[in-house]
Short mmCIF file of C-alpha atoms and ligand atoms in Angstrom, two decimals:
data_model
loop_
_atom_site.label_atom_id
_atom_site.label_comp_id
_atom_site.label_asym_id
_atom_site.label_seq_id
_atom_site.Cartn_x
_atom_site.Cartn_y
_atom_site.Cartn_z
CA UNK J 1 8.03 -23.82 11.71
CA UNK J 2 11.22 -22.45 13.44
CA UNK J 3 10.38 -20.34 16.84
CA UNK J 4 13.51 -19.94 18.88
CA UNK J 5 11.46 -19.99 21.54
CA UNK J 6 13.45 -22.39 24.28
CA UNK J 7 16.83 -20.66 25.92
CA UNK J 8 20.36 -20.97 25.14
CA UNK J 9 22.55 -21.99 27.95
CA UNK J 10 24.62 -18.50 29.00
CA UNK J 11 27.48 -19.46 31.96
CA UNK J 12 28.14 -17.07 34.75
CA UNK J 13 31.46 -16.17 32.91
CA UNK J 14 29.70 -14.92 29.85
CA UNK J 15 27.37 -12.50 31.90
CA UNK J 16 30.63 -11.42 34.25
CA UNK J 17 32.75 -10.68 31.20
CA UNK J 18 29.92 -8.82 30.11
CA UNK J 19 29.17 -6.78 32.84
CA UNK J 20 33.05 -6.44 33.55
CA UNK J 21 34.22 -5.96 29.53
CA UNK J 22 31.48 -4.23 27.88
CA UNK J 23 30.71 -7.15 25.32
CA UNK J 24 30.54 -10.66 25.43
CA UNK J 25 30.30 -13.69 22.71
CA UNK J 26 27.53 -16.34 22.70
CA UNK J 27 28.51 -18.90 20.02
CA UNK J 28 26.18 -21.42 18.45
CA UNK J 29 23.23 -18.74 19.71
CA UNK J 30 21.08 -19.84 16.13
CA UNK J 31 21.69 -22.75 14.43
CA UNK J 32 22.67 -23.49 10.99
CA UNK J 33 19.30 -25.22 10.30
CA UNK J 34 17.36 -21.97 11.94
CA UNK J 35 19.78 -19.68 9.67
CA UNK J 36 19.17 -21.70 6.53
CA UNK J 37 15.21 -20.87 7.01
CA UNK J 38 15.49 -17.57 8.41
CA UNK J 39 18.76 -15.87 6.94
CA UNK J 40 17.57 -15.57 2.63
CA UNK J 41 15.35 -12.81 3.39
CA UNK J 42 17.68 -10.75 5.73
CA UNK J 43 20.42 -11.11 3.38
CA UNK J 44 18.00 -10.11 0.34
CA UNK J 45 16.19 -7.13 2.53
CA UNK J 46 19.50 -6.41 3.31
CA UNK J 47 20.70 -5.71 0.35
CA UNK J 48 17.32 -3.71 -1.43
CA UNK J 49 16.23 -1.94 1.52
CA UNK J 50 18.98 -0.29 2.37
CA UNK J 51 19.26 3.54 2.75
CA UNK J 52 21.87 4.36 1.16
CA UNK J 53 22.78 2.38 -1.89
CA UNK J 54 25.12 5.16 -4.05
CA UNK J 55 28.46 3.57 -5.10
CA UNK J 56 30.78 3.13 -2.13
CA UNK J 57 32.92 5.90 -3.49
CA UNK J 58 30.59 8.51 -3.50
CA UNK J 59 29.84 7.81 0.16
CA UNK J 60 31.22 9.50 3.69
CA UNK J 61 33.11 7.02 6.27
CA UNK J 62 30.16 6.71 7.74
CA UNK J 63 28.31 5.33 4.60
CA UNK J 64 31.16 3.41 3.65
CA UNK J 65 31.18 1.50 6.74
CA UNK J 66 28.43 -0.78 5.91
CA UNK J 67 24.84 -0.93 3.77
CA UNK J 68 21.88 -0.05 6.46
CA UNK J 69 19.18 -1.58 6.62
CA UNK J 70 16.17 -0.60 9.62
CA UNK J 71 13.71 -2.69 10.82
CA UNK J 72 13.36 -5.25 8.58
CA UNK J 73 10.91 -7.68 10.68
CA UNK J 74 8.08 -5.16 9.37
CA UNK J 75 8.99 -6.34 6.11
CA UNK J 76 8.86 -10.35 6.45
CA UNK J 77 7.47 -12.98 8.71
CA UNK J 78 10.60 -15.23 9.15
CA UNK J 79 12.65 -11.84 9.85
CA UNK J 80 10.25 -11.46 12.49
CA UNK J 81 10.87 -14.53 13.57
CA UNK J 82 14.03 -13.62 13.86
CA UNK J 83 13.76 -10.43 15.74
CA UNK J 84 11.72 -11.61 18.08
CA UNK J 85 13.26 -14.16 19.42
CA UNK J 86 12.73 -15.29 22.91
CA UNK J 87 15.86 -16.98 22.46
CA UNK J 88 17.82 -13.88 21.41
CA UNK J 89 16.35 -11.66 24.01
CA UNK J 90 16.19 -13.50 27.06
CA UNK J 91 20.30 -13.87 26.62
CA UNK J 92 20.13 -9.89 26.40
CA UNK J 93 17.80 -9.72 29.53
CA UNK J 94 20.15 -11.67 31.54
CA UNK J 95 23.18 -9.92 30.29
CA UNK J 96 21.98 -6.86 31.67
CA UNK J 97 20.34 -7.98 34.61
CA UNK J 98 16.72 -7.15 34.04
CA UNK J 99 13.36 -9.23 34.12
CA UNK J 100 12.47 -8.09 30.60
CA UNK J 101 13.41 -6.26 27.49
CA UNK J 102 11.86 -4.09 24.67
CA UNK J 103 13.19 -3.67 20.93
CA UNK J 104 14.72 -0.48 20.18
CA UNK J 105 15.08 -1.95 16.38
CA UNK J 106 16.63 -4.13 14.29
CA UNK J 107 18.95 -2.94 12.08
CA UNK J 108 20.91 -5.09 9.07
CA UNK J 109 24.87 -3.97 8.43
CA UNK J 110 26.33 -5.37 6.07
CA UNK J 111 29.66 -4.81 5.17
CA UNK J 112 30.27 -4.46 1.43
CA UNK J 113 33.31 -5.95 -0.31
CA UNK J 114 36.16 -3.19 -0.01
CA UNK J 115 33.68 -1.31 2.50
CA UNK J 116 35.62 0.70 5.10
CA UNK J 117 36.21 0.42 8.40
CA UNK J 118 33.76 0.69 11.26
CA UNK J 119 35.15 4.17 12.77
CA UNK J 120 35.09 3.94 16.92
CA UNK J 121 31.98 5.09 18.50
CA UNK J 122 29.61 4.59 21.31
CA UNK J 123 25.93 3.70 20.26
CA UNK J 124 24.64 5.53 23.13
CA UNK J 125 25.58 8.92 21.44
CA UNK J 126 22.51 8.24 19.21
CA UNK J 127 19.77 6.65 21.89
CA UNK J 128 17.36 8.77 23.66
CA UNK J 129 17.67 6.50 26.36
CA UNK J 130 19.09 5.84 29.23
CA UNK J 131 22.33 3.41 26.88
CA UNK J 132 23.77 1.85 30.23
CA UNK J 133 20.47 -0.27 30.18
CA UNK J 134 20.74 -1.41 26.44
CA UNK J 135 22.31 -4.13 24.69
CA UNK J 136 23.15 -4.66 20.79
CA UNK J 137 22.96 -8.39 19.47
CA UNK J 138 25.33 -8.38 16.25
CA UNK J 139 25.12 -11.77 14.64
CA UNK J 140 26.81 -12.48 11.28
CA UNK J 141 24.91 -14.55 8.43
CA UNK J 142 27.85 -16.16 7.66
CA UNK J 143 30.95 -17.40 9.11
CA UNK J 144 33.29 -14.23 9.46
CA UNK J 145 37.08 -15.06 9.29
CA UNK J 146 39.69 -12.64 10.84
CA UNK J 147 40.66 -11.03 7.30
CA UNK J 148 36.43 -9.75 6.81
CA UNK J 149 36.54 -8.79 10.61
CA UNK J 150 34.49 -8.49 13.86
CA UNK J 151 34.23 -5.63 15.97
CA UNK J 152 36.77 -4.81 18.34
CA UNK J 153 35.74 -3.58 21.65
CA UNK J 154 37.55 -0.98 24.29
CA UNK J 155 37.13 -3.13 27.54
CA UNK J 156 35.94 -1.70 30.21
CA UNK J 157 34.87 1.55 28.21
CA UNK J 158 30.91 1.07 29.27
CA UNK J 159 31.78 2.01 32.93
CA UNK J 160 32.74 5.48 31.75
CA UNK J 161 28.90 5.97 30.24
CA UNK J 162 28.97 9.05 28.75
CA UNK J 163 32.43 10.22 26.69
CA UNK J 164 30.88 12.98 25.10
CA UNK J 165 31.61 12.07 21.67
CA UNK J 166 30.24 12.68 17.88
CA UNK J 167 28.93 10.79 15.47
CA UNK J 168 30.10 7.47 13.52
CA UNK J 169 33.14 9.43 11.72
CA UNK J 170 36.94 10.26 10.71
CA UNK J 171 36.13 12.79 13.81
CA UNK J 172 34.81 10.13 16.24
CA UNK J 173 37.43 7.65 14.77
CA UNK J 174 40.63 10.54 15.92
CA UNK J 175 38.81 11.36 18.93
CA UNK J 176 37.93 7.96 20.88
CA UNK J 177 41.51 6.70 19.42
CA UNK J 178 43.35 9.33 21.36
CA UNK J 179 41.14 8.79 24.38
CA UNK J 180 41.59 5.45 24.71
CA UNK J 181 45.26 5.74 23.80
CA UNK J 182 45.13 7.91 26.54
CA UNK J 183 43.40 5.70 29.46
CA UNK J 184 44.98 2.45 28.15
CA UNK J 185 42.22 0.33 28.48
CA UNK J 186 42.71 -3.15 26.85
CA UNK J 187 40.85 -3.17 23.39
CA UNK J 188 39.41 -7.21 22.70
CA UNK J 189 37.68 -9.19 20.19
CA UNK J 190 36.47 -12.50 19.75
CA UNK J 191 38.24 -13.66 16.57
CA UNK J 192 36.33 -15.34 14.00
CA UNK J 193 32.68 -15.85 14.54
CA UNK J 194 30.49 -18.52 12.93
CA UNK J 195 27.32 -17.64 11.20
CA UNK J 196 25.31 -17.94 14.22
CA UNK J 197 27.58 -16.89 16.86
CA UNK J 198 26.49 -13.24 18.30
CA UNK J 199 27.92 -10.79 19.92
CA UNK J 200 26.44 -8.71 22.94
CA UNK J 201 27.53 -5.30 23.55
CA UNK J 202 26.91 -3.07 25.88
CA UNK J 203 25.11 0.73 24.95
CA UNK J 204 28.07 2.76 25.97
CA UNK J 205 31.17 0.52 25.32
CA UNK J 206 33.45 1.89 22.52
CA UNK J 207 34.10 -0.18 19.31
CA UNK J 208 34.85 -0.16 15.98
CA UNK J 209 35.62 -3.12 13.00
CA UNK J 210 38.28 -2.84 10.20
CA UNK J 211 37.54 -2.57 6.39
CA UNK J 212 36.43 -5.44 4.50
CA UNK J 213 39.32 -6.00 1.56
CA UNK J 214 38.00 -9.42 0.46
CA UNK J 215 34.82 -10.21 -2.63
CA UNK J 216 32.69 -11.50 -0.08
CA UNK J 217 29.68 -9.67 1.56
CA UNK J 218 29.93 -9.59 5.45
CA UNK J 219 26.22 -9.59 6.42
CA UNK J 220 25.24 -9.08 10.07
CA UNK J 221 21.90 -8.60 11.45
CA UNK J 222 21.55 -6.68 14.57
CA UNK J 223 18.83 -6.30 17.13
CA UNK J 224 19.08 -3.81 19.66
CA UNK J 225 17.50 -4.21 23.26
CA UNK J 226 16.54 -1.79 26.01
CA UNK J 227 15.40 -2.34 29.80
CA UNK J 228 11.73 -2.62 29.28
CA UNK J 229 11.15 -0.50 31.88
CA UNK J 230 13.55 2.38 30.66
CA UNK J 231 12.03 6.03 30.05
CA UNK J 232 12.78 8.40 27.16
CA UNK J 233 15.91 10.25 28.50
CA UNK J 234 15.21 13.83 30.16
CA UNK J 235 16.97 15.63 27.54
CA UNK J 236 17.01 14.64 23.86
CA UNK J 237 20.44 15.94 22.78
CA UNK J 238 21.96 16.78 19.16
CA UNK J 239 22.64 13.21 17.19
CA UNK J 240 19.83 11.69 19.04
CA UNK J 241 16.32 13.81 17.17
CA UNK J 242 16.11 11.24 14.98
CA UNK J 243 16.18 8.22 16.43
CA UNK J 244 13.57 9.88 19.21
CA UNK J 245 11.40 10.51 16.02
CA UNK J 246 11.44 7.30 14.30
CA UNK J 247 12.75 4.53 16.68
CA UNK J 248 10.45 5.93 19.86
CA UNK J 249 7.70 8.14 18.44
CA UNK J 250 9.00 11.57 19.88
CA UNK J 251 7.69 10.36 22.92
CA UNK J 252 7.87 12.81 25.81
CA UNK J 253 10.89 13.39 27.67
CA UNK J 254 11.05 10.83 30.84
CA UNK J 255 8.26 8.70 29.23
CA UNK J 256 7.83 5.06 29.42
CA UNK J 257 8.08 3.40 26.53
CA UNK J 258 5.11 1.90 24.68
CA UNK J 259 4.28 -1.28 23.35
CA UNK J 260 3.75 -0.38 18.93
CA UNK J 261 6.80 0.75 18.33
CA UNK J 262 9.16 -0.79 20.94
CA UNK J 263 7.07 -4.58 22.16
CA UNK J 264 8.26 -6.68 24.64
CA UNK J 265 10.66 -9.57 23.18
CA UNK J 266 10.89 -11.31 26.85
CA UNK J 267 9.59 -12.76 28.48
CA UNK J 268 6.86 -13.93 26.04
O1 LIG F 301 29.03 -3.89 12.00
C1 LIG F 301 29.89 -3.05 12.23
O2 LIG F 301 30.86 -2.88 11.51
C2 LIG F 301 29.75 -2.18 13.44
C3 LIG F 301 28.52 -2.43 14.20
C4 LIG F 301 28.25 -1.48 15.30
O3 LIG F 301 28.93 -0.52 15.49
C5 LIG F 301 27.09 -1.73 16.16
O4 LIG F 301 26.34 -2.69 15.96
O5 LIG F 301 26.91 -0.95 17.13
#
């Protein structure tokens, strides 16, 4: 029975590119033993449960950007196995320097052949939360070579927090370009990944990912992590009601967070 329960070896350079870049690579963070167990059902839930399943044509750029998938460990044991990884979070707790973390949620994104590209964002525009103290683990299923693509990150972009921008779109996509075009900060990836390798990135860093032109499904399971001592942000703003309502509980303004929805992943 697989628990990813003992801790991966994370270097000081990891956590200071991290802290410094806005994302960081752990590679080899699952094995391919644990994946051969665990991945089946993420890449089958990934598939059926998604939310939006009409033709890839008939989608926006945001729906074209990948099949979404939320919170699957409710759905199977080994996905919760998965999600709850000590493994997995401890790595996030230490990347952003806190003695414990919460799940926000899991979500699956899967990139579907001739899906579109990941438009550049900030996550943070959606979380009710204070997004400087939150970390996304984004961990492809399978190897990813350059031509399928990873995200690409803006470095440095965290340390501005809040850029004020819109929603996962041909809007956000114009907008962030220009911005960082603007501050010339050096945009990074981390080439190809392995199934098991996982990125970290940081709540407000920009990124994006190119289009997927090949046959082959790119699935990536994510888990998102917050400072498990975080409150619900003072203000809920527009973008973020639902993801208050159904990630938190519409929990009160400057609330902490509690344990059903959003349970402590570390320490154990
Ligand atoms: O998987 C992608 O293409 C983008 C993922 C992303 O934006 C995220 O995990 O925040």
């Amino acid at each position: 029975m697989i628990d990813l329960g003992d801790r991966h070896p994370l270097d000081e350079a990891t956590v200071g590119s991290f802290r410094a870049r806005g994302h960081a690579v752990v590679r080899g963070l699952a094995s391919p033993s644990e994946l051969a167990e665990l991945a089946p059902p993420i890449v089958e839930l990934g598939t059926t449960h998604a939310w939006d399943t009409r033709p890839l044509e008939e989608r926006d750029t945001y729906g074209k950007a990948f099949l979404q998938s939320f919170n699957l460990h409710r759905a199977d044991e080994r996905i919760r196995t998965f999600v709850f990884a000590p493994r997995f979070a401890e790595v996030a707790a230490r990347l952003l320097g806190v003695q414990s973390v919460r799940l926000y949620h899991d979500q699956g994104l899967f990139k579907e052949p001739g899906g579109g590209p990941t438009p550049w964002h900030q996550d943070g525009f959606y979380w009710p939360l204070p997004a400087e103290r939150m970390v996304t683990m984004w961990m492809p299923l399978v190897d990813v070579p350059p031509e399928i693509g990873t995200m690409t990150f803006a470095s440095g972009s965290h340390l501005l927090t809040d850029l004020r921008g819109t929603r996962i779109s041909d809007e956000s996509q114009e907008l962030f370009a220009s911005e960082l075009r603007a501050r010339g900060l050096p945009l990074d990836s981390h080439g190809p990944l392995a199934a098991g390798d996982a990125t970290f990135h940081a709540g407000w860093v920009v990124h994006s990912a190119p289009g997927n032109p090949t046959d082959r499904m790119r699935p990536v399971m994510t888990v998102i992590y917050v400072d498990a001592d975080a409150r619900v942000a003072d203000v809920i703003r527009p973008g973020q009601e639902l993801d208050h309502e159904v990630w938190i509980g519409g929990l009160a303004p400057g609330s902490p967070l509690g344990d059903r929805r959003n349970p402590v992943l570390w320490p154990v």
